[in-house]
PDB file of N, CA and C in Angstrom:
ATOM      1  N   MET A 151      -9.566 124.320 -54.840  1.00 58.00           N
ATOM      2  CA  MET A 151      -8.009 124.801 -54.475  1.00 58.00           C
ATOM      3  C   MET A 151      -6.952 124.578 -55.440  1.00 58.00           C
ATOM      4  N   ARG A 152      -6.367 125.637 -55.012  1.00 64.00           N
ATOM      5  CA  ARG A 152      -4.975 125.908 -55.338  1.00 64.00           C
ATOM      6  C   ARG A 152      -3.888 125.089 -56.386  1.00 64.00           C
ATOM      7  N   ARG A 153      -3.843 124.768 -57.321  1.00 77.00           N
ATOM      8  CA  ARG A 153      -2.755 123.934 -58.171  1.00 77.00           C
ATOM      9  C   ARG A 153      -1.300 124.885 -58.767  1.00 77.00           C
ATOM     10  N   ASP A 154      -0.414 124.023 -58.113  1.00 84.00           N
ATOM     11  CA  ASP A 154       0.828 124.616 -58.809  1.00 84.00           C
ATOM     12  C   ASP A 154       1.195 123.685 -59.970  1.00 84.00           C
ATOM     13  N   VAL A 155       2.628 124.353 -60.742  1.00 90.00           N
ATOM     14  CA  VAL A 155       2.894 123.439 -61.847  1.00 90.00           C
ATOM     15  C   VAL A 155       3.736 121.902 -61.771  1.00 90.00           C
ATOM     16  N   PHE A 156       4.343 122.557 -60.557  1.00 90.00           N
ATOM     17  CA  PHE A 156       4.751 121.760 -59.946  1.00 90.00           C
ATOM     18  C   PHE A 156       3.995 119.818 -58.842  1.00 90.00           C
ATOM     19  N   GLN A 157       3.111 120.464 -58.681  1.00 88.00           N
ATOM     20  CA  GLN A 157       1.835 119.211 -58.985  1.00 88.00           C
ATOM     21  C   GLN A 157       1.470 118.450 -59.811  1.00 88.00           C
ATOM     22  N   ALA A 158       1.487 119.396 -60.123  1.00 91.00           N
ATOM     23  CA  ALA A 158       0.553 118.764 -61.837  1.00 91.00           C
ATOM     24  C   ALA A 158       2.272 117.803 -62.639  1.00 91.00           C
ATOM     25  N   ILE A 159       3.240 118.219 -62.665  1.00 93.00           N
ATOM     26  CA  ILE A 159       4.533 116.982 -63.374  1.00 93.00           C
ATOM     27  C   ILE A 159       5.268 116.380 -62.197  1.00 93.00           C
ATOM     28  N   ALA A 160       4.238 116.237 -61.103  1.00 93.00           N
ATOM     29  CA  ALA A 160       5.218 115.614 -60.173  1.00 93.00           C
ATOM     30  C   ALA A 160       4.446 113.671 -60.537  1.00 93.00           C
ATOM     31  N   ASP A 161       3.134 113.893 -61.619  1.00 95.00           N
ATOM     32  CA  ASP A 161       2.386 112.061 -61.432  1.00 95.00           C
ATOM     33  C   ASP A 161       2.894 111.887 -63.138  1.00 95.00           C
ATOM     34  N   PRO A 162       3.259 110.743 -63.280  1.00 96.00           N
ATOM     35  CA  PRO A 162       4.012 111.104 -64.550  1.00 96.00           C
ATOM     36  C   PRO A 162       2.935 110.357 -65.742  1.00 96.00           C
ATOM     37  N   THR A 163       1.635 110.203 -65.001  1.00 96.00           N
ATOM     38  CA  THR A 163       0.631 109.982 -66.386  1.00 96.00           C
ATOM     39  C   THR A 163       0.390 111.191 -67.142  1.00 96.00           C
ATOM     40  N   ARG A 164       0.214 112.328 -66.099  1.00 96.00           N
ATOM     41  CA  ARG A 164      -0.093 113.587 -66.355  1.00 96.00           C
ATOM     42  C   ARG A 164       1.330 114.401 -67.173  1.00 96.00           C
ATOM     43  N   ARG A 165       2.769 114.183 -66.239  1.00 95.00           N
ATOM     44  CA  ARG A 165       4.179 114.042 -68.073  1.00 95.00           C
ATOM     45  C   ARG A 165       3.818 113.501 -69.054  1.00 95.00           C
ATOM     46  N   GLU A 166       3.038 112.315 -69.578  1.00 96.00           N
ATOM     47  CA  GLU A 166       3.225 111.854 -70.697  1.00 96.00           C
ATOM     48  C   GLU A 166       1.711 112.495 -71.495  1.00 96.00           C
ATOM     49  N   ILE A 167       0.780 112.862 -70.300  1.00 97.00           N
ATOM     50  CA  ILE A 167      -0.113 114.068 -71.242  1.00 97.00           C
ATOM     51  C   ILE A 167       0.252 114.735 -71.972  1.00 97.00           C
ATOM     52  N   ILE A 168       1.074 115.760 -70.799  1.00 95.00           N
ATOM     53  CA  ILE A 168       2.054 116.884 -71.608  1.00 95.00           C
ATOM     54  C   ILE A 168       3.143 116.543 -72.663  1.00 95.00           C
ATOM     55  N   ASN A 169       3.553 115.481 -72.691  1.00 94.00           N
ATOM     56  CA  ASN A 169       4.039 115.400 -73.874  1.00 94.00           C
ATOM     57  C   ASN A 169       3.828 114.562 -75.443  1.00 94.00           C
ATOM     58  N   LEU A 170       2.474 114.292 -74.363  1.00 95.00           N
ATOM     59  CA  LEU A 170       1.668 113.584 -75.940  1.00 95.00           C
ATOM     60  C   LEU A 170       0.954 114.684 -76.546  1.00 95.00           C
ATOM     61  N   LEU A 171       0.468 115.706 -75.719  1.00 95.00           N
ATOM     62  CA  LEU A 171       0.194 117.169 -76.461  1.00 95.00           C
ATOM     63  C   LEU A 171       0.774 117.888 -76.983  1.00 95.00           C
ATOM     64  N   ALA A 172       2.212 118.234 -76.508  1.00 91.00           N
ATOM     65  CA  ALA A 172       3.372 119.476 -77.154  1.00 91.00           C
ATOM     66  C   ALA A 172       3.383 118.594 -78.430  1.00 91.00           C
ATOM     67  N   HIS A 173       2.640 117.787 -79.159  1.00 90.00           N
ATOM     68  CA  HIS A 173       3.303 117.817 -80.756  1.00 90.00           C
ATOM     69  C   HIS A 173       1.673 118.204 -81.548  1.00 90.00           C
ATOM     70  N   GLN A 174       0.935 117.368 -80.915  1.00 94.00           N
ATOM     71  CA  GLN A 174      -0.029 117.669 -81.738  1.00 94.00           C
ATOM     72  C   GLN A 174      -1.569 118.105 -80.591  1.00 94.00           C
ATOM     73  N   THR A 175      -2.607 118.315 -81.335  1.00 95.00           N
ATOM     74  CA  THR A 175      -4.131 118.743 -80.353  1.00 95.00           C
ATOM     75  C   THR A 175      -5.051 117.774 -80.062  1.00 95.00           C
ATOM     76  N   LEU A 176      -4.894 117.097 -79.072  1.00 96.00           N
ATOM     77  CA  LEU A 176      -6.025 115.700 -79.675  1.00 96.00           C
ATOM     78  C   LEU A 176      -7.523 115.822 -78.758  1.00 96.00           C
ATOM     79  N   ASN A 177      -8.583 115.366 -79.105  1.00 94.00           N
ATOM     80  CA  ASN A 177     -10.078 115.723 -78.173  1.00 94.00           C
ATOM     81  C   ASN A 177      -9.283 114.926 -77.118  1.00 94.00           C
ATOM     82  N   LEU A 178     -10.580 114.988 -76.685  1.00 93.00           N
ATOM     83  CA  LEU A 178     -10.591 114.538 -75.180  1.00 93.00           C
ATOM     84  C   LEU A 178     -10.389 112.776 -75.182  1.00 93.00           C
ATOM     85  N   ASN A 179     -11.127 112.167 -76.172  1.00 93.00           N
ATOM     86  CA  ASN A 179     -11.608 110.532 -76.561  1.00 93.00           C
ATOM     87  C   ASN A 179     -10.341 110.020 -76.637  1.00 93.00           C
ATOM     88  N   ALA A 180      -9.388 110.758 -77.676  1.00 95.00           N
ATOM     89  CA  ALA A 180      -8.111 110.386 -78.515  1.00 95.00           C
ATOM     90  C   ALA A 180      -7.146 110.515 -77.489  1.00 95.00           C
ATOM     91  N   ILE A 181      -6.979 111.247 -75.929  1.00 96.00           N
ATOM     92  CA  ILE A 181      -6.127 111.132 -75.362  1.00 96.00           C
ATOM     93  C   ILE A 181      -6.275 110.294 -74.040  1.00 96.00           C
ATOM     94  N   ALA A 182      -8.129 109.932 -73.778  1.00 95.00           N
ATOM     95  CA  ALA A 182      -8.165 108.494 -72.569  1.00 95.00           C
ATOM     96  C   ALA A 182      -7.645 107.752 -73.600  1.00 95.00           C
ATOM     97  N   ASP A 183      -8.261 107.350 -75.427  1.00 95.00           N
ATOM     98  CA  ASP A 183      -8.013 106.552 -75.788  1.00 95.00           C
ATOM     99  C   ASP A 183      -5.985 105.926 -75.642  1.00 95.00           C
ATOM    100  N   ARG A 184      -5.173 106.478 -75.308  1.00 95.00           N
ATOM    101  CA  ARG A 184      -3.960 106.221 -75.392  1.00 95.00           C
ATOM    102  C   ARG A 184      -3.072 105.417 -73.979  1.00 95.00           C
ATOM    103  N   PHE A 185      -4.143 105.314 -72.960  1.00 95.00           N
ATOM    104  CA  PHE A 185      -3.793 105.067 -71.886  1.00 95.00           C
ATOM    105  C   PHE A 185      -4.684 104.228 -71.046  1.00 95.00           C
ATOM    106  N   ASP A 186      -4.527 103.355 -70.219  1.00 94.00           N
ATOM    107  CA  ASP A 186      -4.021 102.403 -69.552  1.00 94.00           C
ATOM    108  C   ASP A 186      -6.049 102.428 -68.764  1.00 94.00           C
ATOM    109  N   ILE A 187      -5.790 103.262 -68.169  1.00 95.00           N
ATOM    110  CA  ILE A 187      -7.089 104.042 -67.456  1.00 95.00           C
ATOM    111  C   ILE A 187      -8.072 104.217 -67.681  1.00 95.00           C
ATOM    112  N   SER A 188      -9.137 104.598 -66.600  1.00 95.00           N
ATOM    113  CA  SER A 188     -10.571 105.105 -66.848  1.00 95.00           C
ATOM    114  C   SER A 188     -10.172 106.270 -67.085  1.00 95.00           C
ATOM    115  N   ARG A 189     -11.418 106.421 -67.885  1.00 94.00           N
ATOM    116  CA  ARG A 189     -11.814 108.087 -68.792  1.00 94.00           C
ATOM    117  C   ARG A 189     -12.052 108.734 -67.518  1.00 94.00           C
ATOM    118  N   PRO A 190     -12.254 108.492 -66.359  1.00 95.00           N
ATOM    119  CA  PRO A 190     -13.000 109.472 -65.633  1.00 95.00           C
ATOM    120  C   PRO A 190     -11.213 109.899 -64.543  1.00 95.00           C
ATOM    121  N   ALA A 191     -10.329 108.900 -65.012  1.00 96.00           N
ATOM    122  CA  ALA A 191      -9.449 109.339 -64.602  1.00 96.00           C
ATOM    123  C   ALA A 191      -8.558 110.068 -65.279  1.00 96.00           C
ATOM    124  N   VAL A 192      -8.377 109.447 -66.825  1.00 96.00           N
ATOM    125  CA  VAL A 192      -8.021 110.660 -67.390  1.00 96.00           C
ATOM    126  C   VAL A 192      -8.642 112.337 -67.175  1.00 96.00           C
ATOM    127  N   SER A 193      -9.854 111.741 -67.312  1.00 94.00           N
ATOM    128  CA  SER A 193     -10.636 113.006 -67.077  1.00 94.00           C
ATOM    129  C   SER A 193     -10.321 113.904 -66.106  1.00 94.00           C
ATOM    130  N   LYS A 194      -9.873 113.379 -64.836  1.00 95.00           N
ATOM    131  CA  LYS A 194      -9.106 114.017 -63.312  1.00 95.00           C
ATOM    132  C   LYS A 194      -7.598 114.607 -63.607  1.00 95.00           C
ATOM    133  N   HIS A 195      -7.262 114.214 -64.340  1.00 96.00           N
ATOM    134  CA  HIS A 195      -5.398 114.343 -64.968  1.00 96.00           C
ATOM    135  C   HIS A 195      -5.331 115.650 -65.640  1.00 96.00           C
ATOM    136  N   ILE A 196      -6.663 115.775 -66.762  1.00 96.00           N
ATOM    137  CA  ILE A 196      -6.437 116.675 -67.283  1.00 96.00           C
ATOM    138  C   ILE A 196      -7.273 118.122 -66.871  1.00 96.00           C
ATOM    139  N   ARG A 197      -8.054 118.107 -65.801  1.00 94.00           N
ATOM    140  CA  ARG A 197      -8.210 118.761 -65.059  1.00 94.00           C
ATOM    141  C   ARG A 197      -6.938 119.536 -64.271  1.00 94.00           C
ATOM    142  N   ILE A 198      -6.577 118.875 -63.572  1.00 94.00           N
ATOM    143  CA  ILE A 198      -5.556 119.384 -62.894  1.00 94.00           C
ATOM    144  C   ILE A 198      -4.421 120.060 -63.991  1.00 94.00           C
ATOM    145  N   LEU A 199      -4.011 119.153 -65.161  1.00 95.00           N
ATOM    146  CA  LEU A 199      -2.742 119.894 -65.775  1.00 95.00           C
ATOM    147  C   LEU A 199      -3.899 121.402 -66.883  1.00 95.00           C
ATOM    148  N   THR A 200      -4.987 122.077 -66.557  1.00 93.00           N
ATOM    149  CA  THR A 200      -5.835 122.560 -66.653  1.00 93.00           C
ATOM    150  C   THR A 200      -6.044 123.486 -65.949  1.00 93.00           C
ATOM    151  N   GLU A 201      -5.722 123.402 -64.336  1.00 91.00           N
ATOM    152  CA  GLU A 201      -5.656 124.380 -64.000  1.00 91.00           C
ATOM    153  C   GLU A 201      -4.798 125.134 -63.545  1.00 91.00           C
ATOM    154  N   CYS A 202      -3.692 124.137 -63.355  1.00 90.00           N
ATOM    155  CA  CYS A 202      -2.188 125.013 -63.234  1.00 90.00           C
ATOM    156  C   CYS A 202      -2.140 125.389 -65.004  1.00 90.00           C
ATOM    157  N   GLY A 203      -2.287 125.863 -66.103  1.00 90.00           N
ATOM    158  CA  GLY A 203      -2.350 126.062 -66.935  1.00 90.00           C
ATOM    159  C   GLY A 203      -1.396 125.879 -67.859  1.00 90.00           C
ATOM    160  N   LEU A 204      -1.216 124.108 -67.811  1.00 93.00           N
ATOM    161  CA  LEU A 204       0.072 124.280 -68.331  1.00 93.00           C
ATOM    162  C   LEU A 204      -0.807 123.133 -70.183  1.00 93.00           C
ATOM    163  N   LEU A 205      -2.422 123.269 -69.251  1.00 95.00           N
ATOM    164  CA  LEU A 205      -3.467 122.192 -70.973  1.00 95.00           C
ATOM    165  C   LEU A 205      -3.933 123.824 -70.944  1.00 95.00           C
ATOM    166  N   MET A 206      -4.423 123.902 -72.328  1.00 94.00           N
ATOM    167  CA  MET A 206      -5.475 124.561 -73.151  1.00 94.00           C
ATOM    168  C   MET A 206      -7.111 123.764 -73.504  1.00 94.00           C
ATOM    169  N   ILE A 207      -8.078 124.059 -73.031  1.00 95.00           N
ATOM    170  CA  ILE A 207      -8.708 122.997 -73.829  1.00 95.00           C
ATOM    171  C   ILE A 207     -10.181 124.322 -74.536  1.00 95.00           C
ATOM    172  N   THR A 208     -10.037 124.259 -75.476  1.00 95.00           N
ATOM    173  CA  THR A 208     -11.351 124.557 -76.747  1.00 95.00           C
ATOM    174  C   THR A 208     -12.247 123.738 -76.821  1.00 95.00           C
ATOM    175  N   GLN A 209     -13.550 124.364 -77.272  1.00 93.00           N
ATOM    176  CA  GLN A 209     -14.751 123.629 -77.744  1.00 93.00           C
ATOM    177  C   GLN A 209     -14.259 124.286 -79.084  1.00 93.00           C
ATOM    178  N   GLN A 210     -15.035 123.263 -79.927  1.00 92.00           N
ATOM    179  CA  GLN A 210     -14.836 122.913 -81.420  1.00 92.00           C
ATOM    180  C   GLN A 210     -16.546 122.134 -81.965  1.00 92.00           C
ATOM    181  N   GLY A 211     -17.326 123.059 -81.816  1.00 92.00           N
ATOM    182  CA  GLY A 211     -18.887 121.787 -82.001  1.00 92.00           C
ATOM    183  C   GLY A 211     -19.188 121.217 -81.279  1.00 92.00           C
ATOM    184  N   ARG A 212     -18.993 119.775 -80.512  1.00 92.00           N
ATOM    185  CA  ARG A 212     -19.424 119.153 -79.484  1.00 92.00           C
ATOM    186  C   ARG A 212     -18.014 117.936 -79.118  1.00 92.00           C
ATOM    187  N   GLU A 213     -16.510 118.624 -80.111  1.00 93.00           N
ATOM    188  CA  GLU A 213     -15.974 118.531 -79.107  1.00 93.00           C
ATOM    189  C   GLU A 213     -15.216 118.926 -78.382  1.00 93.00           C
ATOM    190  N   ARG A 214     -14.411 118.424 -77.257  1.00 93.00           N
ATOM    191  CA  ARG A 214     -13.108 119.590 -76.840  1.00 93.00           C
ATOM    192  C   ARG A 214     -11.821 118.754 -77.066  1.00 93.00           C
ATOM    193  N   TYR A 215     -10.836 119.473 -77.492  1.00 96.00           N
ATOM    194  CA  TYR A 215     -10.189 119.779 -77.779  1.00 96.00           C
ATOM    195  C   TYR A 215      -8.608 120.465 -76.378  1.00 96.00           C
ATOM    196  N   CYS A 216      -7.705 119.704 -76.525  1.00 96.00           N
ATOM    197  CA  CYS A 216      -6.801 119.662 -75.719  1.00 96.00           C
ATOM    198  C   CYS A 216      -5.198 119.979 -76.404  1.00 96.00           C
ATOM    199  N   ARG A 217      -4.376 121.405 -75.865  1.00 94.00           N
ATOM    200  CA  ARG A 217      -3.402 121.014 -76.401  1.00 94.00           C
ATOM    201  C   ARG A 217      -2.333 122.119 -75.499  1.00 94.00           C
ATOM    202  N   ALA A 218      -0.913 121.592 -74.932  1.00 93.00           N
ATOM    203  CA  ALA A 218      -0.286 121.641 -74.489  1.00 93.00           C
ATOM    204  C   ALA A 218      -0.042 122.913 -74.393  1.00 93.00           C
ATOM    205  N   ASP A 219       0.055 124.091 -73.002  1.00 90.00           N
ATOM    206  CA  ASP A 219       0.766 125.407 -73.061  1.00 90.00           C
ATOM    207  C   ASP A 219       2.344 124.868 -72.863  1.00 90.00           C
ATOM    208  N   PRO A 220       3.923 124.774 -72.689  1.00 83.00           N
ATOM    209  CA  PRO A 220       4.617 124.491 -72.857  1.00 83.00           C
ATOM    210  C   PRO A 220       5.177 126.244 -72.146  1.00 83.00           C
ATOM    211  N   GLN A 221       4.897 127.064 -72.111  1.00 86.00           N
ATOM    212  CA  GLN A 221       5.088 128.087 -71.803  1.00 86.00           C
ATOM    213  C   GLN A 221       4.926 128.353 -70.080  1.00 86.00           C
ATOM    214  N   LYS A 222       4.354 127.497 -69.337  1.00 85.00           N
ATOM    215  CA  LYS A 222       4.073 127.341 -68.523  1.00 85.00           C
ATOM    216  C   LYS A 222       5.278 126.558 -67.653  1.00 85.00           C
ATOM    217  N   LEU A 223       5.835 125.462 -68.859  1.00 87.00           N
ATOM    218  CA  LEU A 223       7.126 124.492 -68.054  1.00 87.00           C
ATOM    219  C   LEU A 223       7.944 125.861 -67.603  1.00 87.00           C
ATOM    220  N   GLN A 224       8.325 127.066 -68.102  1.00 87.00           N
ATOM    221  CA  GLN A 224       9.361 128.101 -67.917  1.00 87.00           C
ATOM    222  C   GLN A 224       9.534 128.283 -66.221  1.00 87.00           C
ATOM    223  N   GLU A 225       8.539 128.071 -65.420  1.00 85.00           N
ATOM    224  CA  GLU A 225       8.636 128.485 -64.031  1.00 85.00           C
ATOM    225  C   GLU A 225       9.444 127.074 -63.423  1.00 85.00           C
ATOM    226  N   VAL A 226       9.220 126.394 -64.421  1.00 88.00           N
ATOM    227  CA  VAL A 226       9.913 124.950 -63.549  1.00 88.00           C
ATOM    228  C   VAL A 226      11.815 125.112 -63.761  1.00 88.00           C
ATOM    229  N   SER A 227      11.531 125.307 -65.594  1.00 88.00           N
ATOM    230  CA  SER A 227      13.865 125.070 -66.057  1.00 88.00           C
ATOM    231  C   SER A 227      13.892 126.109 -64.936  1.00 88.00           C
ATOM    232  N   GLU A 228      13.405 127.382 -64.731  1.00 87.00           N
ATOM    233  CA  GLU A 228      13.833 128.723 -63.848  1.00 87.00           C
ATOM    234  C   GLU A 228      14.063 128.440 -62.442  1.00 87.00           C
ATOM    235  N   TRP A 229      13.062 127.055 -61.858  1.00 87.00           N
ATOM    236  CA  TRP A 229      13.744 126.476 -60.410  1.00 87.00           C
ATOM    237  C   TRP A 229      15.219 125.561 -60.436  1.00 87.00           C
ATOM    238  N   THR A 230      15.325 125.189 -61.853  1.00 88.00           N
ATOM    239  CA  THR A 230      16.116 124.121 -61.924  1.00 88.00           C
ATOM    240  C   THR A 230      17.380 124.458 -62.284  1.00 88.00           C
ATOM    241  N   ALA A 231      17.422 125.495 -62.724  1.00 87.00           N
ATOM    242  CA  ALA A 231      18.746 126.300 -63.303  1.00 87.00           C
ATOM    243  C   ALA A 231      19.216 126.235 -61.854  1.00 87.00           C
ATOM    244  N   GLN A 232      18.845 126.686 -61.059  1.00 86.00           N
ATOM    245  CA  GLN A 232      19.944 126.734 -59.653  1.00 86.00           C
ATOM    246  C   GLN A 232      20.504 126.130 -59.332  1.00 86.00           C
ATOM    247  N   PHE A 233      19.927 124.657 -59.613  1.00 88.00           N
ATOM    248  CA  PHE A 233      20.498 122.702 -59.426  1.00 88.00           C
ATOM    249  C   PHE A 233      20.933 122.938 -60.341  1.00 88.00           C
ATOM    250  N   ARG A 234      21.312 123.505 -61.856  1.00 87.00           N
ATOM    251  CA  ARG A 234      21.983 123.184 -62.517  1.00 87.00           C
ATOM    252  C   ARG A 234      23.517 123.440 -62.520  1.00 87.00           C
ATOM    253  N   SER A 235      23.911 124.679 -62.067  1.00 85.00           N
ATOM    254  CA  SER A 235      24.998 124.877 -62.358  1.00 85.00           C
ATOM    255  C   SER A 235      25.543 125.056 -60.890  1.00 85.00           C
ATOM    256  N   PHE A 236      25.132 124.375 -59.425  1.00 86.00           N
ATOM    257  CA  PHE A 236      25.561 123.617 -59.012  1.00 86.00           C
ATOM    258  C   PHE A 236      26.211 122.100 -59.287  1.00 86.00           C
ATOM    259  N   TRP A 237      25.106 121.673 -59.941  1.00 90.00           N
ATOM    260  CA  TRP A 237      25.738 120.041 -60.139  1.00 90.00           C
ATOM    261  C   TRP A 237      27.352 119.833 -61.329  1.00 90.00           C
ATOM    262  N   GLU A 238      26.571 121.230 -61.773  1.00 90.00           N
ATOM    263  CA  GLU A 238      27.679 120.943 -63.128  1.00 90.00           C
ATOM    264  C   GLU A 238      29.883 121.493 -62.581  1.00 90.00           C
ATOM    265  N   HIS A 239      28.968 122.498 -61.178  1.00 89.00           N
ATOM    266  CA  HIS A 239      30.333 122.532 -60.372  1.00 89.00           C
ATOM    267  C   HIS A 239      30.601 121.666 -59.895  1.00 89.00           C
ATOM    268  N   ARG A 240      30.099 120.623 -59.162  1.00 90.00           N
ATOM    269  CA  ARG A 240      30.317 119.286 -58.131  1.00 90.00           C
ATOM    270  C   ARG A 240      31.097 118.746 -59.574  1.00 90.00           C
ATOM    271  N   LEU A 241      30.480 118.265 -59.996  1.00 92.00           N
ATOM    272  CA  LEU A 241      30.756 117.440 -61.243  1.00 92.00           C
ATOM    273  C   LEU A 241      32.006 117.242 -61.627  1.00 92.00           C
ATOM    274  N   ASP A 242      31.995 118.750 -61.992  1.00 91.00           N
ATOM    275  CA  ASP A 242      33.499 119.566 -62.497  1.00 91.00           C
ATOM    276  C   ASP A 242      34.553 119.396 -61.402  1.00 91.00           C
ATOM    277  N   ALA A 243      34.144 119.178 -60.570  1.00 90.00           N
ATOM    278  CA  ALA A 243      35.035 119.283 -59.104  1.00 90.00           C
ATOM    279  C   ALA A 243      35.556 117.596 -58.892  1.00 90.00           C
ATOM    280  N   LEU A 244      34.427 116.614 -59.315  1.00 91.00           N
ATOM    281  CA  LEU A 244      34.840 115.731 -59.425  1.00 91.00           C
ATOM    282  C   LEU A 244      35.523 114.382 -60.465  1.00 91.00           C
ATOM    283  N   GLY A 245      35.581 115.650 -61.521  1.00 91.00           N
ATOM    284  CA  GLY A 245      35.908 115.172 -62.900  1.00 91.00           C
ATOM    285  C   GLY A 245      37.671 116.192 -62.251  1.00 91.00           C
ATOM    286  N   GLU A 246      37.442 116.839 -61.434  1.00 90.00           N
ATOM    287  CA  GLU A 246      39.301 117.349 -61.424  1.00 90.00           C
ATOM    288  C   GLU A 246      39.610 116.271 -60.861  1.00 90.00           C
ATOM    289  N   PHE A 247      39.080 116.027 -59.780  1.00 90.00           N
ATOM    290  CA  PHE A 247      39.409 115.135 -58.142  1.00 90.00           C
ATOM    291  C   PHE A 247      39.858 113.485 -58.952  1.00 90.00           C
ATOM    292  N   LEU A 248      38.833 113.008 -59.802  1.00 90.00           N
ATOM    293  CA  LEU A 248      39.232 111.943 -60.460  1.00 90.00           C
ATOM    294  C   LEU A 248      40.458 112.040 -61.660  1.00 90.00           C
ATOM    295  N   GLU A 249      40.753 113.543 -62.472  1.00 87.00           N
ATOM    296  CA  GLU A 249      42.357 113.155 -62.956  1.00 87.00           C
ATOM    297  C   GLU A 249      43.427 113.346 -62.485  1.00 87.00           C
ATOM    298  N   LYS A 250      43.168 114.408 -60.985  1.00 86.00           N
ATOM    299  CA  LYS A 250      44.306 114.209 -60.334  1.00 86.00           C
ATOM    300  C   LYS A 250      45.233 113.148 -59.502  1.00 86.00           C
ATOM    301  N   GLY A 251      43.918 111.942 -59.303  1.00 78.00           N
ATOM    302  CA  GLY A 251      43.711 111.103 -58.921  1.00 78.00           C
ATOM    303  C   GLY A 251      44.885 109.787 -59.781  1.00 78.00           C
ATOM    304  N   THR A 252      44.138 109.701 -61.547  1.00 75.00           N
ATOM    305  CA  THR A 252      44.930 109.207 -61.951  1.00 75.00           C
ATOM    306  C   THR A 252      46.624 109.663 -62.940  1.00 75.00           C
ATOM    307  N   GLN A 253      46.263 110.738 -62.475  1.00 74.00           N
ATOM    308  CA  GLN A 253      47.959 111.029 -62.786  1.00 74.00           C
ATOM    309  C   GLN A 253      49.452 110.481 -62.000  1.00 74.00           C
ATOM    310  N   GLU A 254      48.579 110.710 -60.157  1.00 72.00           N
ATOM    311  CA  GLU A 254      48.896 110.669 -59.596  1.00 72.00           C
ATOM    312  C   GLU A 254      49.454 108.624 -59.507  1.00 72.00           C
ATOM    313  N   GLU A 255      49.230 107.772 -60.331  1.00 70.00           N
ATOM    314  CA  GLU A 255      48.815 106.246 -60.100  1.00 70.00           C
ATOM    315  C   GLU A 255      49.956 106.207 -61.502  1.00 70.00           C
ATOM    316  N   LYS A 256      50.486 107.145 -62.043  1.00 63.00           N
ATOM    317  CA  LYS A 256      51.623 106.962 -63.426  1.00 63.00           C
ATOM    318  C   LYS A 256      52.704 106.979 -63.038  1.00 63.00           C
TER     319      LYS A 256
END
């Protein structure tokens, strides 16, 4: 199944895994120890994040280490940018409307 970055970040556990690995590289057991879900569930989240390119797994001896690849989140940033300008414009208009209303009351 082809997964995309939006599907990956839709789940709060996966977002927390990305956040955790954005600051450090951890082995799979260390990641699983930080969550109150089963190890197979954590592995499934890791697999989805890897398929989307948000995590990179490297083998070092018997251990597998994960690290985040935040560059892939650029796709999300670009998509949300179009809405950012829309909402900034709308909030500016609301601010002007509210300012005008308080000036009329004086």
